[in-house]
PDB file of C-alpha atoms in Angstrom:
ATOM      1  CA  UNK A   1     -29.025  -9.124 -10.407  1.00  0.00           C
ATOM      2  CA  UNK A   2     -29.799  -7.687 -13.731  1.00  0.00           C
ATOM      3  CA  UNK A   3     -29.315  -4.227 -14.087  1.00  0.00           C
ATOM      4  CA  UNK A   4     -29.441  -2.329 -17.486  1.00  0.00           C
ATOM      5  CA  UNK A   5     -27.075   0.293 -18.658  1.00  0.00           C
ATOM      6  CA  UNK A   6     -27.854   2.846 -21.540  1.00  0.00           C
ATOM      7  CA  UNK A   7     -25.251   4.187 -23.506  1.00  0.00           C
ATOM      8  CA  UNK A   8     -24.926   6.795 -25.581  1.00  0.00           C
ATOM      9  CA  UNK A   9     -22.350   7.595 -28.312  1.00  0.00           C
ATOM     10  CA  UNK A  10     -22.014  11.391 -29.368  1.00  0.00           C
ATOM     11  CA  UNK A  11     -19.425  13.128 -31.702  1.00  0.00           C
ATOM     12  CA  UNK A  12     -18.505  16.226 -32.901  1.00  0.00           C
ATOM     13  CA  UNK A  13     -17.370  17.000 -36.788  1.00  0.00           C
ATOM     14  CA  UNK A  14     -16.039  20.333 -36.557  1.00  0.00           C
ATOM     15  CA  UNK A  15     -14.220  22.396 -34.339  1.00  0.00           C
ATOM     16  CA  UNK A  16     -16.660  24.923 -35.305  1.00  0.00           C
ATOM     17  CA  UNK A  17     -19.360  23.229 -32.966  1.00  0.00           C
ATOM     18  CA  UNK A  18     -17.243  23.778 -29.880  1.00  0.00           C
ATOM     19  CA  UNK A  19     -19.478  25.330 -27.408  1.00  0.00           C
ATOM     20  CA  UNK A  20     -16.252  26.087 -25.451  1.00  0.00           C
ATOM     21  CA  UNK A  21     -16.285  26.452 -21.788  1.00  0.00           C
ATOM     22  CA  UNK A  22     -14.072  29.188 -20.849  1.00  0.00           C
ATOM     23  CA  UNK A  23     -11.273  28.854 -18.124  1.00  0.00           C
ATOM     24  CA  UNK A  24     -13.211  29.287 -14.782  1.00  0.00           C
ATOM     25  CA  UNK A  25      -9.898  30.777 -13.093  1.00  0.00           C
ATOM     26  CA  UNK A  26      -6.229  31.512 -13.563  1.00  0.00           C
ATOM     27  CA  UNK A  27      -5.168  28.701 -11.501  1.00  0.00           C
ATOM     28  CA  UNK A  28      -5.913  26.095 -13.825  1.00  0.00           C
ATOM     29  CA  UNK A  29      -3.197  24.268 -15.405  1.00  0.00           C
ATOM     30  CA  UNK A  30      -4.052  22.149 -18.456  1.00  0.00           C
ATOM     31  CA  UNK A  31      -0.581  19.630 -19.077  1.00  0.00           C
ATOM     32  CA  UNK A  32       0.419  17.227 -21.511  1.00  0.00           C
ATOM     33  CA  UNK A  33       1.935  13.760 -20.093  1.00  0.00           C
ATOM     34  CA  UNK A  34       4.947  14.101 -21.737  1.00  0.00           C
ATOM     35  CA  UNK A  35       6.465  11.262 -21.433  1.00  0.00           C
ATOM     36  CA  UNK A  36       3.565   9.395 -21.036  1.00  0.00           C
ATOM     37  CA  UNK A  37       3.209   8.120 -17.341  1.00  0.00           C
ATOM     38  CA  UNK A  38       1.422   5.179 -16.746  1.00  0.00           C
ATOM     39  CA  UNK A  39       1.167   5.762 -12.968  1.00  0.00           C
ATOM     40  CA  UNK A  40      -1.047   9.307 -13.643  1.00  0.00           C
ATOM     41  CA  UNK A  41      -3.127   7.021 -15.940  1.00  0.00           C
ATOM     42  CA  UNK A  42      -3.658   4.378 -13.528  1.00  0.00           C
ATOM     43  CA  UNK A  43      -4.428   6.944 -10.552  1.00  0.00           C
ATOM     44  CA  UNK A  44      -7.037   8.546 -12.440  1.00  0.00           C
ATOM     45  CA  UNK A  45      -8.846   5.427 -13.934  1.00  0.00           C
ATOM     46  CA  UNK A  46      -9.347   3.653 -10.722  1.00  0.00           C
ATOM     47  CA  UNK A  47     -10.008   7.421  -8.473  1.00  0.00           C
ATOM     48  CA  UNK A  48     -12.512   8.372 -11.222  1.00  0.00           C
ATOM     49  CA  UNK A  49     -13.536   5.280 -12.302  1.00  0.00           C
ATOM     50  CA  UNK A  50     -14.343   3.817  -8.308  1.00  0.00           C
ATOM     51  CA  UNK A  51     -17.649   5.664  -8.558  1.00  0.00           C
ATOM     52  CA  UNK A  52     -19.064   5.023 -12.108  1.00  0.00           C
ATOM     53  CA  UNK A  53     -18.407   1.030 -12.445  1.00  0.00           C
ATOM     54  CA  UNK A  54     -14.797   1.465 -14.333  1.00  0.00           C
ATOM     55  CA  UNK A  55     -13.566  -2.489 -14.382  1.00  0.00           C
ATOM     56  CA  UNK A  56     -12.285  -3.431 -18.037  1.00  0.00           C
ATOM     57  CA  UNK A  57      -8.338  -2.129 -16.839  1.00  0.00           C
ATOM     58  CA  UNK A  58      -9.197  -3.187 -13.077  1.00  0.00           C
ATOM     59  CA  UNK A  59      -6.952  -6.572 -14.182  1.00  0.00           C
ATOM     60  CA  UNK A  60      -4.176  -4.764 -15.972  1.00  0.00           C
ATOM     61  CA  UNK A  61      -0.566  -5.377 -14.266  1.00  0.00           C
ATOM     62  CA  UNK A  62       2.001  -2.305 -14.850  1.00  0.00           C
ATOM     63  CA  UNK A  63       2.939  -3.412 -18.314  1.00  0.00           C
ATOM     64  CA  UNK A  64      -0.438  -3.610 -19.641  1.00  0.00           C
ATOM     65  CA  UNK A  65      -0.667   0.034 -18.301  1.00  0.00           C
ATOM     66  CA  UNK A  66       2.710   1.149 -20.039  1.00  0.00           C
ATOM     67  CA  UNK A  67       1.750  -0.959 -23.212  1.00  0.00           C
ATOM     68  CA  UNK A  68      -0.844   0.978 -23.098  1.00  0.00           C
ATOM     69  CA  UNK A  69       0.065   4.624 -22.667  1.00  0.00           C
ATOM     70  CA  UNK A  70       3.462   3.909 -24.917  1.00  0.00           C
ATOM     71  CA  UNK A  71       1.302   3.378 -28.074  1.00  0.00           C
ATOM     72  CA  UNK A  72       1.748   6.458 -29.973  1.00  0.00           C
ATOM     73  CA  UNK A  73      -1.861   6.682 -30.915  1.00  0.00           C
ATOM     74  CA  UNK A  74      -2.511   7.511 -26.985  1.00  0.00           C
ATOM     75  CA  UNK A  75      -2.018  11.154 -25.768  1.00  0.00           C
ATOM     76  CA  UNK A  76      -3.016  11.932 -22.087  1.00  0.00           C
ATOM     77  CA  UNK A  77      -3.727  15.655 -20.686  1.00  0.00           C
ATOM     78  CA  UNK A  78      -4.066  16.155 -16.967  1.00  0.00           C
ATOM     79  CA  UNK A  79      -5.722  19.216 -15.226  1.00  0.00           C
ATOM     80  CA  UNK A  80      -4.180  21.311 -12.370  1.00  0.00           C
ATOM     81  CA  UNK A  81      -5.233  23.412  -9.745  1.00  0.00           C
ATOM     82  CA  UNK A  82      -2.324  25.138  -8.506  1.00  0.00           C
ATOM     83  CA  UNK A  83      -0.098  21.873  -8.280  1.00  0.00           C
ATOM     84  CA  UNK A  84      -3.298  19.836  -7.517  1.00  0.00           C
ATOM     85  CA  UNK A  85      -4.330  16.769  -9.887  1.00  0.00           C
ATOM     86  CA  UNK A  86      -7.953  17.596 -10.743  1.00  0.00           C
ATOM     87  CA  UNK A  87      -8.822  15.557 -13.966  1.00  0.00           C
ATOM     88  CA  UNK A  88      -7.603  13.961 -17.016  1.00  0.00           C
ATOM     89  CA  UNK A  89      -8.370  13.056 -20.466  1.00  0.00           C
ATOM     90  CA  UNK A  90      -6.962   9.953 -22.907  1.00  0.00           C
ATOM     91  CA  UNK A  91      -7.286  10.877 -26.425  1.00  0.00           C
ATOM     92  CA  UNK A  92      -6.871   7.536 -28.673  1.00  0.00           C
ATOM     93  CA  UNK A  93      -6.151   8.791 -32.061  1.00  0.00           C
ATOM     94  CA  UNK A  94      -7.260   7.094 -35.365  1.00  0.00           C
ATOM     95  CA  UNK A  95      -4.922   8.608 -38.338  1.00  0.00           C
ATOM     96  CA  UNK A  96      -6.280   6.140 -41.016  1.00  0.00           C
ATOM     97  CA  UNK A  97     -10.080   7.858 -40.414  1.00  0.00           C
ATOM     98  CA  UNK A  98      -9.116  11.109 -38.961  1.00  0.00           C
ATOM     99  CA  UNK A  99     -11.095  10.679 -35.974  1.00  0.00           C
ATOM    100  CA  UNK A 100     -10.429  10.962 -32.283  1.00  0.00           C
ATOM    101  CA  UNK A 101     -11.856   8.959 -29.103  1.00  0.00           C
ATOM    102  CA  UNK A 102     -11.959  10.718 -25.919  1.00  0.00           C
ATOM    103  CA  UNK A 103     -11.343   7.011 -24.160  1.00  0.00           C
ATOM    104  CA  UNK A 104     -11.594   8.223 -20.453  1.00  0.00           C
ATOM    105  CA  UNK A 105     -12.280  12.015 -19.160  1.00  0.00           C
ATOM    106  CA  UNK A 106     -13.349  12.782 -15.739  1.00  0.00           C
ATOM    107  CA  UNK A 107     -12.722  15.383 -12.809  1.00  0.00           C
ATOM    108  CA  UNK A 108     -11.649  13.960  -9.387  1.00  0.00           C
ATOM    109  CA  UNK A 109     -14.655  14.006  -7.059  1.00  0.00           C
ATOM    110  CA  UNK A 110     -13.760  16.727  -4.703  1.00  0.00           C
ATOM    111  CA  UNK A 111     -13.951  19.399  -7.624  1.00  0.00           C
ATOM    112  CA  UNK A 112     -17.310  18.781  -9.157  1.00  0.00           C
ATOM    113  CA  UNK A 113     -19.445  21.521  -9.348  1.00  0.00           C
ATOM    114  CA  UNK A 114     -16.585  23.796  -9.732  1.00  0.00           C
ATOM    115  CA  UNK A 115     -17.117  24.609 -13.814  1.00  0.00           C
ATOM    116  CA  UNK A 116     -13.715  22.091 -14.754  1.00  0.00           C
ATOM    117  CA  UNK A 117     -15.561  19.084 -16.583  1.00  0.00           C
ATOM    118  CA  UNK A 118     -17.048  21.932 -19.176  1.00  0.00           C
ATOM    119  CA  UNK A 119     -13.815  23.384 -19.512  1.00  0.00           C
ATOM    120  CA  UNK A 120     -11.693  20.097 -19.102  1.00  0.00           C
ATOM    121  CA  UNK A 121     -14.152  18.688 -22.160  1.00  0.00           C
ATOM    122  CA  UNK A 122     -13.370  21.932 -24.317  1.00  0.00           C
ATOM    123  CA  UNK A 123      -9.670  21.682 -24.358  1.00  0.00           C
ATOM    124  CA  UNK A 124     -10.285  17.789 -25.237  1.00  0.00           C
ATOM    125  CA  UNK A 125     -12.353  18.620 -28.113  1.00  0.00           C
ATOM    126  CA  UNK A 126     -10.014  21.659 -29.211  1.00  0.00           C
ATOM    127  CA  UNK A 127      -6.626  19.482 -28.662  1.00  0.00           C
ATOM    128  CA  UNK A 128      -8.590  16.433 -30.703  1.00  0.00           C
ATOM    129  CA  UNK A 129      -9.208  19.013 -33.863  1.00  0.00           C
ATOM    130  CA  UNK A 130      -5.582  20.279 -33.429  1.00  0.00           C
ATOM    131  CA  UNK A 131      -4.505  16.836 -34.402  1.00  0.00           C
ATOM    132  CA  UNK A 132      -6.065  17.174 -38.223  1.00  0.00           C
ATOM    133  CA  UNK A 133      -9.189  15.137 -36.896  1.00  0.00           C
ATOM    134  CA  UNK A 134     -12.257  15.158 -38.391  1.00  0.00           C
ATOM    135  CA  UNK A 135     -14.522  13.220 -36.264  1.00  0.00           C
ATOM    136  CA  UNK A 136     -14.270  13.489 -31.903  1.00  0.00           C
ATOM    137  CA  UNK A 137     -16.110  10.970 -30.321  1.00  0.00           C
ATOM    138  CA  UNK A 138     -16.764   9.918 -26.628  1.00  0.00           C
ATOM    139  CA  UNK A 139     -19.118   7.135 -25.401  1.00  0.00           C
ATOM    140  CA  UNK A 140     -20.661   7.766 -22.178  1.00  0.00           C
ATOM    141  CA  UNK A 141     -23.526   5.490 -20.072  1.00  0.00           C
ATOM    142  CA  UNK A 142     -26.186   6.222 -16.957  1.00  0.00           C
ATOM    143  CA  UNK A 143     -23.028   4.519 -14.713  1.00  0.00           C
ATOM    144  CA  UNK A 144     -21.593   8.167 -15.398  1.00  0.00           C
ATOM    145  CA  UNK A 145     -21.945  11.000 -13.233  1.00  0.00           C
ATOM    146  CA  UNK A 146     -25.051  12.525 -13.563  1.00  0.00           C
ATOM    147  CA  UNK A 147     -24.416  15.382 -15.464  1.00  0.00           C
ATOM    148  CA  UNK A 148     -21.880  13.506 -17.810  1.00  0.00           C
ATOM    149  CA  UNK A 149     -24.332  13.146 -20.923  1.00  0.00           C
ATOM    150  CA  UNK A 150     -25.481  16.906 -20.891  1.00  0.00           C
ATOM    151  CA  UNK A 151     -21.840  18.545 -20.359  1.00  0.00           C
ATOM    152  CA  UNK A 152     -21.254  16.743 -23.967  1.00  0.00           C
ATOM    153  CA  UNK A 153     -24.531  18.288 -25.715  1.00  0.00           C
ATOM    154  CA  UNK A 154     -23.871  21.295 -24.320  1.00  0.00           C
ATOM    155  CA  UNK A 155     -20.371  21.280 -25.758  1.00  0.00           C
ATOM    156  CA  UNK A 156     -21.688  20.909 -29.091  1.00  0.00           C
ATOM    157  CA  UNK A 157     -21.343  17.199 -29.326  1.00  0.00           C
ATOM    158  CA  UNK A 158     -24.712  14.882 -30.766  1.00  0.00           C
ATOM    159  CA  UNK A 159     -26.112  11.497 -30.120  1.00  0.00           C
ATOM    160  CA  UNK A 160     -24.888   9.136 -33.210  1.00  0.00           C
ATOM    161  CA  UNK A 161     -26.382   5.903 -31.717  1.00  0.00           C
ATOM    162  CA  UNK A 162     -27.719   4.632 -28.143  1.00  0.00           C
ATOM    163  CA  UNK A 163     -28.150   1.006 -26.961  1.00  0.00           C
ATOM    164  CA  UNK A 164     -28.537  -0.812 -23.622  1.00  0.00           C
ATOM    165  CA  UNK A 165     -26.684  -3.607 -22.015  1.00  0.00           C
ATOM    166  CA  UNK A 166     -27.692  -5.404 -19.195  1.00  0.00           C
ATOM    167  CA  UNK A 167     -25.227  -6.332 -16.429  1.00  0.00           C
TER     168      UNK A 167
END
């Protein structure tokens, strides 16, 4: 079976671009990991992931995870409703070019369609400028959810480059 996957990488070069997504309710709790925790990591990478084709960390044992989340250029946000887990975003940070990768963002299933991936994607953008960066970037591909590609053009973000893989 050959299937082909198109990807497309967007960024953003100034927080000025933001389209932000306001809060959709007073409920909503956006947190730092702080100290990082691999388990909230690994929860959301395979609960997310299960439904868009997430494998590459599928083989990681517990230290990859916490080699992973320890290395200071990683920085993880999780979203609350109430004391729910909703979403999540990794940031991997590049000091050297003052750019920022939004690695892995996504909503738990059970709240899509609920206005949290616009606003989730804001605060990643907003807490990637924070950091003195001057590129954000995110890759996503049609394995995504459906309305992945447009919530990052309509947050301001543009299509730098697209190819397809097949798989």
């Amino acid at each position: 079976m050959n299937n082909q996957v198109k990807r497309n990488y967007l960024e953003i070069r100034s927080i000025n671009e933001l389209v932000e997504e306001n809060k959709p309710n007073e409920n909503v709790i956006l947190e730092k990991v702080d100290p990082p925790d691999f388990q909230l990591n690994k929860f959301f990478y395979k609960e997310i992931g299960k439904n868009h084709r997430w494998t590459d960390r599928l083989i990681w044992n517990d230290k990859n995870w916490i080699n992973y989340i320890n290395n200071s250029s990683v920085v993880t946000y999780i979203l609350k409703n109430k004391e729910d887990l909703v979403g999540y975003f990794e940031q991997n940070f590049n000091n050297e070019k003052l750019e920022c990768e939004i690695a892995y963002f996504g909503i738990l299933e059970e709240y899509f369609g609920k206005k949290l991936g616009g606003y989730l994607l804001s605060e990643a953008i907003k807490k990637s400028f924070e950091k003195n960066s001057k590129r954000v970037w995110v890759h996503t591909c049609s394995l995504d959810h459906k309305h992945a590609l447009s919530n990052y053009i309509s947050r301001g973000m543009k299509i730098f480059q697209t190819d397809t893989i097949h798989i």
